Amino acid sequence: MKVTIQIPCLNEETTLPLVLASIPESIPGVDVLDVLVIDDGSTDRTAEVARAHGATVIRHARTMGLARSFRDGVDHALRHGADIVVNTDGDNQYPQERIGDLVAPILAGEAEIVVGDRQTHKIAHFSAFKKTMQRFGSWVVNRAAGTDLPDAASGFRAYSRFALYRLNIVTQFSYTMETIIQAGNKRLAITSVPIDTNPKTRESRLFSNMFEHMAKSGQAILRSYIMFRPWGIFASLATLFGVLGVFPYVRFGILRALGDEGNHIQSLMLGGALISGALIAVALGVLSDLLKTNRILAEDQLERLKEQQYGPVRPAVSAVDAAADDAAADDAAVAGDDPGQGPAVTPPAEPTRPAEARQPDVARR
């Protein structure tokens, strides 16, 4: 079992040593533990610091964003045989000593994705408004994904190889919301573990203020939701426009029934425009649903391509399963069988042919 811990960084030479020093040297149930730093166009000594601490470094010549850094790190980890990929940050926000707890549900076969719950209501430097927005954002993501995660925005996560084969990041801002919505709609098992964050070291570099973060996160959530549930959006719009479009016609009919012969053509024009909007929403819903079908087929092909490129998924083996396998191997050894090869199989004897039939064709000629 191989675990790769990836750390996207942008000018983190000050805090990166703290992160690398606190990463555990071994984890129960893990044979190989690698550390990968993705230097996203840093202008300081981030790459040199990472190499000095023995980490593998991937460097972007210019800043490409957190989502791209995540994708490049995952690609490198899978190409080098990682069974689990853990993502943490270079600002030392997360407790690296809890990485073992983060991967434990995956090793036990209980989850494919594990999210570290920062317990945002306990973070001292979060304002009341930010705490409220964090809870609201997690609620929106959970509604879109069909999950129940207390902290959907946390970047302290562990992904199994199988989950990474099925997830496809398309956003340019942040992968956190998108991967949860994709995983929930693809029926991947997701859970969370509570963690306590470290003291704040700097302001976020993903956004300049809270409102920019809310706007970009909202766009990512809406885009991901439309990808997986287009009918939910367009059916709601069609219903809204259709209901509103009926009222002008009802008003027109009532006025004419009461004998009001005035010019009420405006009601008919407004109603026609709203009904047309409803029909357009229905058409867009049909097209979006067809595109969803094509996307599902394309993602199935992409998953097969990843298996060919990176190799098949190796299932995690829990301690109970390992003990059962050892017992079975001992029984096989007592019985005289090779547990690594299975029972011996004798190939069938070649059927005997008449002497004439066994003569080579040259002899017959």
Short mmCIF file of C-alpha atoms in Angstrom, two decimals:
data_model
loop_
_atom_site.label_atom_id
_atom_site.label_comp_id
_atom_site.label_asym_id
_atom_site.label_seq_id
_atom_site.Cartn_x
_atom_site.Cartn_y
_atom_site.Cartn_z
CA MET A 1 0.00 0.00 0.00
CA LYS A 2 1.49 3.31 -1.13
CA VAL A 3 0.35 6.74 0.07
CA THR A 4 1.39 9.99 -1.59
CA ILE A 5 1.03 13.22 0.38
CA GLN A 6 0.79 16.14 -2.03
CA ILE A 7 1.24 19.78 -1.01
CA PRO A 8 0.30 22.54 -3.47
CA CYS A 9 2.43 25.59 -2.68
CA LEU A 10 2.77 29.21 -3.74
CA ASN A 11 5.58 31.09 -1.97
CA GLU A 12 5.57 28.90 1.13
CA GLU A 13 9.29 28.82 2.01
CA THR A 14 8.52 30.05 5.54
CA THR A 15 5.79 27.60 6.53
CA LEU A 16 6.64 24.61 4.32
CA PRO A 17 9.40 23.36 6.68
CA LEU A 18 6.81 23.17 9.48
CA VAL A 19 4.52 21.11 7.26
CA LEU A 20 7.22 18.72 6.09
CA ALA A 21 8.63 18.25 9.58
CA SER A 22 5.23 17.30 11.04
CA ILE A 23 4.37 14.65 8.41
CA PRO A 24 4.54 11.20 10.03
CA GLU A 25 7.37 8.95 8.89
CA SER A 26 5.16 5.86 8.89
CA ILE A 27 1.46 4.98 9.00
CA PRO A 28 0.03 1.62 10.12
CA GLY A 29 -1.03 -0.39 7.10
CA VAL A 30 1.04 1.71 4.68
CA ASP A 31 4.19 0.27 3.10
CA VAL A 32 5.46 3.34 1.22
CA LEU A 33 4.92 7.01 2.13
CA ASP A 34 5.93 9.64 -0.43
CA VAL A 35 5.82 13.44 -0.14
CA LEU A 36 5.14 15.51 -3.27
CA VAL A 37 5.30 19.31 -3.44
CA ILE A 38 3.64 21.12 -6.35
CA ASP A 39 5.34 24.50 -6.68
CA ASP A 40 2.78 26.66 -8.47
CA GLY A 41 5.13 29.28 -9.89
CA SER A 42 6.64 30.44 -6.59
CA THR A 43 9.09 33.34 -6.67
CA ASP A 44 10.79 32.36 -3.41
CA ARG A 45 12.78 29.29 -2.33
CA THR A 46 9.79 26.94 -1.97
CA ALA A 47 11.21 24.34 -4.37
CA GLU A 48 14.67 24.41 -2.75
CA VAL A 49 13.20 24.01 0.72
CA ALA A 50 11.07 21.05 -0.43
CA ARG A 51 14.05 19.27 -2.02
CA ALA A 52 16.16 19.91 1.06
CA HIS A 53 13.58 18.02 3.12
CA GLY A 54 13.59 15.08 0.70
CA ALA A 55 10.30 15.82 -1.07
CA THR A 56 9.69 15.31 -4.79
CA VAL A 57 8.94 18.62 -6.54
CA ILE A 58 6.76 19.45 -9.53
CA ARG A 59 7.20 23.06 -10.59
CA HIS A 60 5.00 25.29 -12.76
CA ALA A 61 6.82 28.03 -14.63
CA ARG A 62 3.91 30.37 -13.84
CA THR A 63 1.01 30.27 -11.40
CA MET A 64 -1.73 27.99 -12.76
CA GLY A 65 -4.09 27.81 -9.79
CA LEU A 66 -4.97 25.37 -7.05
CA ALA A 67 -7.17 23.14 -9.23
CA ARG A 68 -4.42 22.61 -11.81
CA SER A 69 -1.85 21.97 -9.09
CA PHE A 70 -4.13 19.35 -7.58
CA ARG A 71 -4.62 17.63 -10.95
CA ASP A 72 -0.90 17.60 -11.74
CA GLY A 73 -0.11 16.18 -8.31
CA VAL A 74 -2.71 13.44 -8.69
CA ASP A 75 -1.41 12.55 -12.16
CA HIS A 76 2.15 12.22 -10.82
CA ALA A 77 1.01 10.17 -7.83
CA LEU A 78 -1.04 7.73 -9.90
CA ARG A 79 1.74 7.30 -12.48
CA HIS A 80 4.06 6.32 -9.65
CA GLY A 81 1.71 3.75 -8.15
CA ALA A 82 -0.04 5.61 -5.33
CA ASP A 83 -3.02 3.77 -3.82
CA ILE A 84 -4.10 6.76 -1.71
CA VAL A 85 -3.45 10.46 -2.29
CA VAL A 86 -3.60 12.84 0.67
CA ASN A 87 -3.89 16.57 -0.02
CA THR A 88 -2.77 19.15 2.50
CA ASP A 89 -1.75 22.82 2.34
CA GLY A 90 1.66 24.46 2.52
CA ASP A 91 0.57 27.16 4.99
CA ASN A 92 0.59 24.68 7.91
CA GLN A 93 -3.15 25.13 8.47
CA TYR A 94 -3.79 21.41 8.92
CA PRO A 95 -2.37 18.98 11.54
CA GLN A 96 -0.21 16.64 9.48
CA GLU A 97 0.06 14.22 12.39
CA ARG A 98 -3.60 13.33 11.71
CA ILE A 99 -2.84 11.96 8.24
CA GLY A 100 -2.97 8.44 9.65
CA ASP A 101 -6.52 9.04 10.89
CA LEU A 102 -7.41 10.50 7.49
CA VAL A 103 -6.40 7.42 5.51
CA ALA A 104 -7.66 4.86 8.07
CA PRO A 105 -11.26 4.68 6.71
CA ILE A 106 -9.90 4.05 3.20
CA LEU A 107 -7.53 1.35 4.43
CA ALA A 108 -10.44 -0.28 6.25
CA GLY A 109 -12.57 -0.22 3.10
CA GLU A 110 -15.16 2.06 4.71
CA ALA A 111 -14.77 5.09 2.42
CA GLU A 112 -13.25 6.25 -0.85
CA ILE A 113 -12.87 9.91 0.18
CA VAL A 114 -12.18 11.27 3.66
CA VAL A 115 -12.45 14.99 4.48
CA GLY A 116 -10.90 16.61 7.53
CA ASP A 117 -13.61 18.53 9.38
CA ARG A 118 -11.98 21.74 10.63
CA GLN A 119 -14.90 22.33 13.05
CA THR A 120 -15.12 25.90 11.78
CA HIS A 121 -17.33 26.99 14.66
CA LYS A 122 -14.28 26.56 16.92
CA ILE A 123 -11.75 28.49 14.79
CA ALA A 124 -10.94 31.68 16.68
CA HIS A 125 -9.84 33.85 13.74
CA PHE A 126 -13.05 33.15 11.77
CA SER A 127 -15.58 35.96 12.11
CA ALA A 128 -19.21 35.20 12.89
CA PHE A 129 -20.12 36.07 9.29
CA LYS A 130 -17.46 33.73 7.89
CA LYS A 131 -18.58 30.89 10.15
CA THR A 132 -22.16 31.39 8.99
CA MET A 133 -21.11 31.43 5.33
CA GLN A 134 -19.02 28.29 5.83
CA ARG A 135 -22.02 26.45 7.26
CA PHE A 136 -24.28 27.76 4.49
CA GLY A 137 -21.77 26.80 1.79
CA SER A 138 -21.45 23.28 3.18
CA TRP A 139 -25.25 23.00 3.27
CA VAL A 140 -25.50 24.02 -0.39
CA VAL A 141 -22.80 21.55 -1.43
CA ASN A 142 -24.45 18.76 0.55
CA ARG A 143 -27.79 19.48 -1.12
CA ALA A 144 -26.15 19.40 -4.54
CA ALA A 145 -24.13 16.24 -3.79
CA GLY A 146 -26.53 14.31 -1.59
CA THR A 147 -23.92 14.13 1.17
CA ASP A 148 -23.74 15.10 4.83
CA LEU A 149 -20.35 16.72 5.36
CA PRO A 150 -19.90 19.38 8.06
CA ASP A 151 -16.98 21.09 6.26
CA ALA A 152 -17.19 20.71 2.48
CA ALA A 153 -14.54 23.40 1.84
CA SER A 154 -11.74 21.70 3.78
CA GLY A 155 -8.65 20.95 1.70
CA PHE A 156 -7.30 18.32 4.11
CA ARG A 157 -8.44 15.19 2.33
CA ALA A 158 -7.58 11.63 1.36
CA TYR A 159 -8.65 10.03 -1.92
CA SER A 160 -8.48 6.39 -2.89
CA ARG A 161 -7.12 5.37 -6.29
CA PHE A 162 -10.61 4.25 -7.32
CA ALA A 163 -12.09 7.65 -6.45
CA LEU A 164 -9.42 9.51 -8.40
CA TYR A 165 -10.14 7.36 -11.45
CA ARG A 166 -13.76 8.50 -11.36
CA LEU A 167 -13.23 12.20 -10.58
CA ASN A 168 -12.50 14.69 -13.36
CA ILE A 169 -11.61 18.26 -12.35
CA VAL A 170 -12.71 20.91 -14.84
CA THR A 171 -12.86 24.06 -12.71
CA GLN A 172 -9.95 26.53 -12.61
CA PHE A 173 -10.62 27.96 -9.14
CA SER A 174 -10.66 25.25 -6.50
CA TYR A 175 -11.29 21.53 -6.67
CA THR A 176 -12.83 21.19 -3.18
CA MET A 177 -16.48 21.85 -3.99
CA GLU A 178 -16.41 20.17 -7.38
CA THR A 179 -14.94 16.89 -6.18
CA ILE A 180 -17.56 16.59 -3.42
CA ILE A 181 -20.44 17.19 -5.85
CA GLN A 182 -18.98 14.75 -8.38
CA ALA A 183 -18.29 12.10 -5.75
CA GLY A 184 -21.76 12.42 -4.25
CA ASN A 185 -23.50 12.10 -7.61
CA LYS A 186 -21.25 9.19 -8.59
CA ARG A 187 -22.20 7.38 -5.37
CA LEU A 188 -18.70 7.26 -3.92
CA ALA A 189 -18.46 6.62 -0.18
CA ILE A 190 -17.46 9.85 1.61
CA THR A 191 -16.87 10.43 5.30
CA SER A 192 -15.15 12.99 7.50
CA VAL A 193 -12.95 13.03 10.59
CA PRO A 194 -12.84 15.97 13.05
CA ILE A 195 -9.54 17.83 13.28
CA ASP A 196 -8.21 20.93 15.04
CA THR A 197 -6.43 23.40 12.78
CA ASN A 198 -3.10 25.04 13.57
CA PRO A 199 -2.82 28.78 14.28
CA LYS A 200 -3.23 31.04 11.26
CA THR A 201 0.04 31.93 9.50
CA ARG A 202 -1.14 34.17 6.62
CA GLU A 203 -4.13 35.30 4.57
CA SER A 204 -5.48 33.11 1.80
CA ARG A 205 -3.97 33.59 -1.66
CA LEU A 206 -6.92 32.06 -3.47
CA PHE A 207 -9.07 35.18 -3.11
CA SER A 208 -8.70 38.79 -1.99
CA ASN A 209 -11.82 38.89 0.19
CA MET A 210 -14.67 36.76 1.45
CA PHE A 211 -17.13 37.98 -1.18
CA GLU A 212 -14.83 36.98 -4.04
CA HIS A 213 -14.53 33.54 -2.48
CA MET A 214 -18.30 33.26 -2.19
CA ALA A 215 -18.81 34.33 -5.82
CA LYS A 216 -16.24 31.92 -7.25
CA SER A 217 -17.40 29.06 -5.03
CA GLY A 218 -21.00 29.71 -6.06
CA GLN A 219 -20.05 29.55 -9.74
CA ALA A 220 -18.20 26.27 -9.21
CA ILE A 221 -21.14 24.75 -7.30
CA LEU A 222 -23.70 25.86 -9.90
CA ARG A 223 -21.59 24.57 -12.80
CA SER A 224 -21.07 21.21 -11.14
CA TYR A 225 -24.75 20.92 -10.20
CA ILE A 226 -25.87 21.63 -13.78
CA MET A 227 -23.44 18.98 -15.04
CA PHE A 228 -25.07 16.26 -12.96
CA ARG A 229 -28.67 17.44 -12.49
CA PRO A 230 -29.58 19.67 -15.44
CA TRP A 231 -33.29 18.89 -15.23
CA GLY A 232 -33.41 20.23 -11.68
CA ILE A 233 -32.34 23.69 -12.91
CA PHE A 234 -34.18 23.96 -16.20
CA ALA A 235 -37.38 22.31 -14.98
CA SER A 236 -37.52 24.87 -12.16
CA LEU A 237 -37.00 27.72 -14.62
CA ALA A 238 -39.65 26.32 -16.98
CA THR A 239 -42.13 26.02 -14.12
CA LEU A 240 -41.40 29.55 -12.91
CA PHE A 241 -41.75 31.15 -16.34
CA GLY A 242 -44.79 29.04 -17.17
CA VAL A 243 -46.68 30.00 -14.00
CA LEU A 244 -45.79 33.67 -14.38
CA GLY A 245 -46.80 33.54 -18.04
CA VAL A 246 -50.31 32.36 -17.20
CA PHE A 247 -51.16 35.40 -15.06
CA PRO A 248 -51.18 37.98 -17.90
CA TYR A 249 -53.55 35.78 -19.91
CA VAL A 250 -55.81 35.34 -16.90
CA ARG A 251 -55.79 39.10 -16.35
CA PHE A 252 -56.64 39.70 -19.99
CA GLY A 253 -59.49 37.19 -19.86
CA ILE A 254 -60.95 38.66 -16.66
CA LEU A 255 -60.87 42.23 -18.02
CA ARG A 256 -62.57 41.19 -21.25
CA ALA A 257 -65.21 39.24 -19.31
CA LEU A 258 -65.94 42.33 -17.22
CA GLY A 259 -66.55 44.33 -20.37
CA ASP A 260 -63.35 46.35 -20.26
CA GLU A 261 -62.70 46.93 -23.94
CA GLY A 262 -59.40 48.74 -23.38
CA ASN A 263 -56.22 47.85 -25.17
CA HIS A 264 -54.64 45.12 -23.07
CA ILE A 265 -52.33 43.75 -25.70
CA GLN A 266 -49.42 44.34 -23.29
CA SER A 267 -50.68 41.49 -21.11
CA LEU A 268 -50.71 39.15 -24.09
CA MET A 269 -47.18 40.20 -25.08
CA LEU A 270 -45.83 39.72 -21.56
CA GLY A 271 -47.54 36.35 -21.21
CA GLY A 272 -46.23 35.24 -24.60
CA ALA A 273 -42.69 36.23 -23.67
CA LEU A 274 -42.85 34.31 -20.38
CA ILE A 275 -44.37 31.21 -22.00
CA SER A 276 -41.65 31.36 -24.66
CA GLY A 277 -39.05 31.49 -21.88
CA ALA A 278 -40.61 28.38 -20.33
CA LEU A 279 -40.45 26.52 -23.66
CA ILE A 280 -36.83 27.57 -24.14
CA ALA A 281 -36.00 26.29 -20.63
CA VAL A 282 -37.60 22.93 -21.50
CA ALA A 283 -35.56 22.75 -24.71
CA LEU A 284 -32.37 23.59 -22.85
CA GLY A 285 -33.23 20.94 -20.27
CA VAL A 286 -33.59 18.30 -23.00
CA LEU A 287 -30.28 19.30 -24.59
CA SER A 288 -28.54 19.36 -21.21
CA ASP A 289 -29.84 15.90 -20.41
CA LEU A 290 -28.53 14.58 -23.73
CA LEU A 291 -25.16 16.21 -23.01
CA LYS A 292 -25.20 14.59 -19.57
CA THR A 293 -25.64 11.18 -21.21
CA ASN A 294 -22.72 11.84 -23.55
CA ARG A 295 -20.60 13.05 -20.63
CA ILE A 296 -21.31 9.86 -18.67
CA LEU A 297 -20.22 7.74 -21.63
CA ALA A 298 -17.11 9.87 -22.12
CA GLU A 299 -16.20 9.59 -18.42
CA ASP A 300 -16.59 5.81 -18.58
CA GLN A 301 -14.11 5.73 -21.44
CA LEU A 302 -11.79 8.10 -19.56
CA GLU A 303 -11.89 5.81 -16.52
CA ARG A 304 -10.86 2.86 -18.68
CA LEU A 305 -8.10 4.98 -20.18
CA LYS A 306 -6.80 5.82 -16.70
CA GLU A 307 -6.75 2.13 -15.82
CA GLN A 308 -4.67 1.44 -18.92
CA GLN A 309 -2.35 4.37 -18.22
CA TYR A 310 -1.91 4.03 -14.45
CA GLY A 311 -2.76 0.38 -13.87
CA PRO A 312 -5.74 -1.32 -12.23
CA VAL A 313 -7.08 -0.41 -8.82
CA ARG A 314 -5.59 -2.44 -6.00
CA PRO A 315 -8.19 -2.86 -3.25
CA ALA A 316 -7.22 -1.93 0.28
CA VAL A 317 -6.70 -4.82 2.68
CA SER A 318 -7.86 -4.35 6.26
CA ALA A 319 -6.20 -5.97 9.24
CA VAL A 320 -8.98 -8.57 9.49
CA ASP A 321 -8.67 -9.48 5.82
CA ALA A 322 -4.89 -9.67 6.11
CA ALA A 323 -5.18 -12.05 9.07
CA ALA A 324 -7.64 -14.21 7.13
CA ASP A 325 -5.29 -14.29 4.13
CA ASP A 326 -2.38 -15.30 6.38
CA ALA A 327 -4.44 -18.10 7.88
CA ALA A 328 -5.44 -19.31 4.43
CA ALA A 329 -1.81 -19.22 3.34
CA ASP A 330 -0.79 -21.32 6.36
CA ASP A 331 -3.51 -23.87 5.60
CA ALA A 332 -2.37 -24.05 2.01
CA ALA A 333 1.24 -24.57 3.10
CA VAL A 334 0.20 -27.46 5.36
CA ALA A 335 -1.74 -29.01 2.49
CA GLY A 336 1.34 -28.78 0.28
CA ASP A 337 0.02 -26.11 -2.06
CA ASP A 338 1.85 -22.95 -3.00
CA PRO A 339 -0.31 -20.08 -1.68
CA GLY A 340 1.22 -17.69 -4.18
CA GLN A 341 0.45 -19.89 -7.18
CA GLY A 342 -2.72 -21.69 -6.12
CA PRO A 343 -3.32 -25.42 -6.61
CA ALA A 344 -1.16 -27.13 -9.18
CA VAL A 345 -2.83 -27.71 -12.52
CA THR A 346 -1.66 -30.46 -14.82
CA PRO A 347 -2.12 -29.60 -18.49
CA PRO A 348 -4.17 -32.09 -20.47
CA ALA A 349 -2.20 -34.66 -22.41
CA GLU A 350 -2.01 -34.12 -26.14
CA PRO A 351 -4.34 -36.58 -27.89
CA THR A 352 -2.60 -39.42 -29.74
CA ARG A 353 -3.00 -39.35 -33.48
CA PRO A 354 -2.52 -42.22 -35.95
CA ALA A 355 1.00 -42.73 -37.24
CA GLU A 356 0.11 -41.53 -40.67
CA ALA A 357 -1.43 -38.37 -39.30
CA ARG A 358 1.73 -37.66 -37.28
CA GLN A 359 3.94 -37.68 -40.36
CA PRO A 360 5.02 -34.22 -41.48
CA ASP A 361 3.51 -32.86 -44.65
CA VAL A 362 6.92 -32.90 -46.34
CA ALA A 363 7.18 -36.66 -45.86
CA ARG A 364 3.76 -37.21 -47.44
CA ARG A 365 4.76 -35.11 -50.41
#
